[in-house]
Every structure is written in structure tokens, then in C-alpha cells.
Amino acid sequence: MDYAAAKTTMCRQCGRHFSTTAPKAGLQIRTKEFGSVAPEQSGFRKIEGLWNRQRSRVVACFECKRKHEASEAATSTNCPGCSAHIDLRDYKITTSFSRSIRTRGEIHLTAKGDLSSSSVICQSALIEGKLRGNLQCDETATIMTLLLLY
């Protein structure tokens, strides 16, 4: 149940915000009449519903390694086993950066980026710039280098 004094709320099915106040006087509300038959959905409408479903991904905890499902739209989650915070964001590093990173997302270190960190843990990484420190990827680590021959 939503808060009674709320001006807007979020639809739990589609995620959009809508007003909780009564509809405006100029709007007509369609009511379902008893005895009427609902129109048959076309095949395209049935298939279209498959693409509109909310996607989820499996995330493993850093601490206890327990796996659980999280929405692809989420930027972070908590482990249901040990309540540890799990970062799901993607990082794009374009300048100097010297903090440790622990994410289940992707890291993109651009050509002008400079990452000096004692610990970088990620799902996958694309390294084009300077990296000083330890890199641990669960999936792939792509290192792009420019070779200069004299």
C-alpha cells in the first residue's frame, strides 16, 4: 500500500511514475461492462510482450560467493546471505583515478585514462590507457596497446 499523501507513485509492473490524484474532469474513463467480450490479442502483441519484460542478471557476492538475481537496471544490490554491498555500475575512466574498484560491472580505461590502484575487481575490462596495480576480471580483460617501432 502506498503512502496516502503521495502525489505520484511508481507502477510496480512497468516502472513508470503516475499521479495518484483523481483524473481530470475532461478525461473519460472506460469501464468494463459485464457481458462484453475482450478483443483477441494479435500474434504480434503477444510476441511484443516478450521484449518488454524486465531483464535480470545473476550476481555473485564478493564476500560469501552466493549468487542471486538482480535487475539489469540496478546500480547496486545487497547480498541476501551476508548483507554485503555489491556494486553493479560500469566505470569509464578518462583521467587520473587512484581508488580501488570492486564492481560486477565493466571497466573501460580510455587511452587518456590513468588508473593506479592496489585492487581492481570487475566482471570485464577494456584497457586502453595506463594501468598500475592488480586487475582481477571474472570474464574478459581486453588490453589494447599501441606499438611504436624505431
Tab-separated table of C-alpha atoms in Angstrom, residues 47-126:
chain	number	residue	atom	x	y	z
A	47	ILE	CA	5.369	-11.547	-29.041
A	48	GLU	CA	5.910	-7.840	-28.270
A	49	GLY	CA	5.349	-8.605	-24.581
A	50	LEU	CA	8.450	-10.798	-24.554
A	51	TRP	CA	10.720	-7.832	-25.373
A	52	ASN	CA	9.104	-5.542	-22.806
A	53	ARG	CA	9.797	-7.859	-19.876
A	54	GLN	CA	12.200	-6.700	-17.238
A	55	ARG	CA	15.574	-8.370	-17.659
A	56	SER	CA	17.646	-9.675	-14.787
A	57	ARG	CA	21.161	-10.995	-14.303
A	58	VAL	CA	22.837	-13.358	-11.883
A	59	VAL	CA	25.246	-11.624	-9.487
A	60	ALA	CA	27.775	-13.299	-7.168
A	61	CYS	CA	28.666	-11.794	-3.797
A	62	PHE	CA	32.280	-10.691	-3.255
A	63	GLU	CA	32.324	-11.950	0.333
A	64	CYS	CA	30.365	-15.223	0.527
A	65	LYS	CA	30.222	-16.028	-3.253
A	66	ARG	CA	26.460	-16.626	-3.055
A	67	LYS	CA	24.634	-15.998	-6.347
A	68	HIS	CA	21.301	-14.211	-6.659
A	69	GLU	CA	19.251	-12.390	-9.294
A	70	ALA	CA	19.298	-8.615	-9.721
A	71	SER	CA	17.617	-6.339	-12.237
A	72	GLU	CA	19.787	-5.150	-15.130
A	73	ALA	CA	18.649	-1.595	-14.362
A	74	ALA	CA	20.000	-1.777	-10.793
A	75	THR	CA	23.246	0.040	-9.922
A	76	SER	CA	23.820	-1.852	-6.677
A	77	THR	CA	22.352	-4.615	-4.565
A	78	ASN	CA	22.819	-6.312	-1.202
A	79	CYS	CA	23.686	-9.974	-0.796
A	80	PRO	CA	20.748	-11.889	0.725
A	81	GLY	CA	23.192	-14.218	2.507
A	82	CYS	CA	25.631	-11.873	4.262
A	83	SER	CA	24.101	-8.399	3.533
A	84	ALA	CA	27.300	-7.175	1.840
A	85	HIS	CA	27.031	-4.309	-0.664
A	86	ILE	CA	27.573	-5.281	-4.324
A	87	ASP	CA	28.304	-2.522	-6.844
A	88	LEU	CA	26.849	-3.196	-10.330
A	89	ARG	CA	27.909	0.041	-12.075
A	90	ASP	CA	30.076	0.316	-15.167
A	91	TYR	CA	33.097	2.609	-14.877
A	92	LYS	CA	34.623	4.704	-17.671
A	93	ILE	CA	37.933	6.237	-16.605
A	94	THR	CA	39.076	9.151	-18.756
A	95	THR	CA	41.523	10.927	-16.402
A	96	SER	CA	43.737	10.031	-13.458
A	97	PHE	CA	41.981	7.743	-10.944
A	98	SER	CA	43.586	6.260	-7.831
A	99	ARG	CA	40.874	4.482	-5.840
A	100	SER	CA	40.209	0.789	-5.548
A	101	ILE	CA	37.259	-0.503	-7.581
A	102	ARG	CA	35.107	-3.520	-6.761
A	103	THR	CA	32.194	-3.919	-9.173
A	104	ARG	CA	30.277	-6.610	-11.014
A	105	GLY	CA	30.098	-4.255	-13.980
A	106	GLU	CA	32.547	-3.324	-16.721
A	107	ILE	CA	35.580	-1.057	-16.558
A	108	HIS	CA	36.669	0.964	-19.590
A	109	LEU	CA	40.034	2.686	-19.186
A	110	THR	CA	40.321	5.117	-22.119
A	111	ALA	CA	43.564	5.996	-23.889
A	112	LYS	CA	43.929	9.193	-21.823
A	113	GLY	CA	42.950	7.423	-18.604
A	114	ASP	CA	45.422	6.577	-15.851
A	115	LEU	CA	44.359	4.024	-13.218
A	116	SER	CA	46.717	3.469	-10.298
A	117	SER	CA	45.031	1.270	-7.725
A	118	SER	CA	46.099	-1.567	-5.475
A	119	SER	CA	42.939	-3.552	-6.258
A	120	VAL	CA	40.574	-3.529	-9.240
A	121	ILE	CA	37.918	-6.276	-9.333
A	122	CYS	CA	35.361	-6.326	-12.161
A	123	GLN	CA	33.294	-8.511	-14.467
A	124	SER	CA	35.164	-7.461	-17.632
A	125	ALA	CA	37.638	-4.748	-18.577
A	126	LEU	CA	38.787	-2.869	-21.667
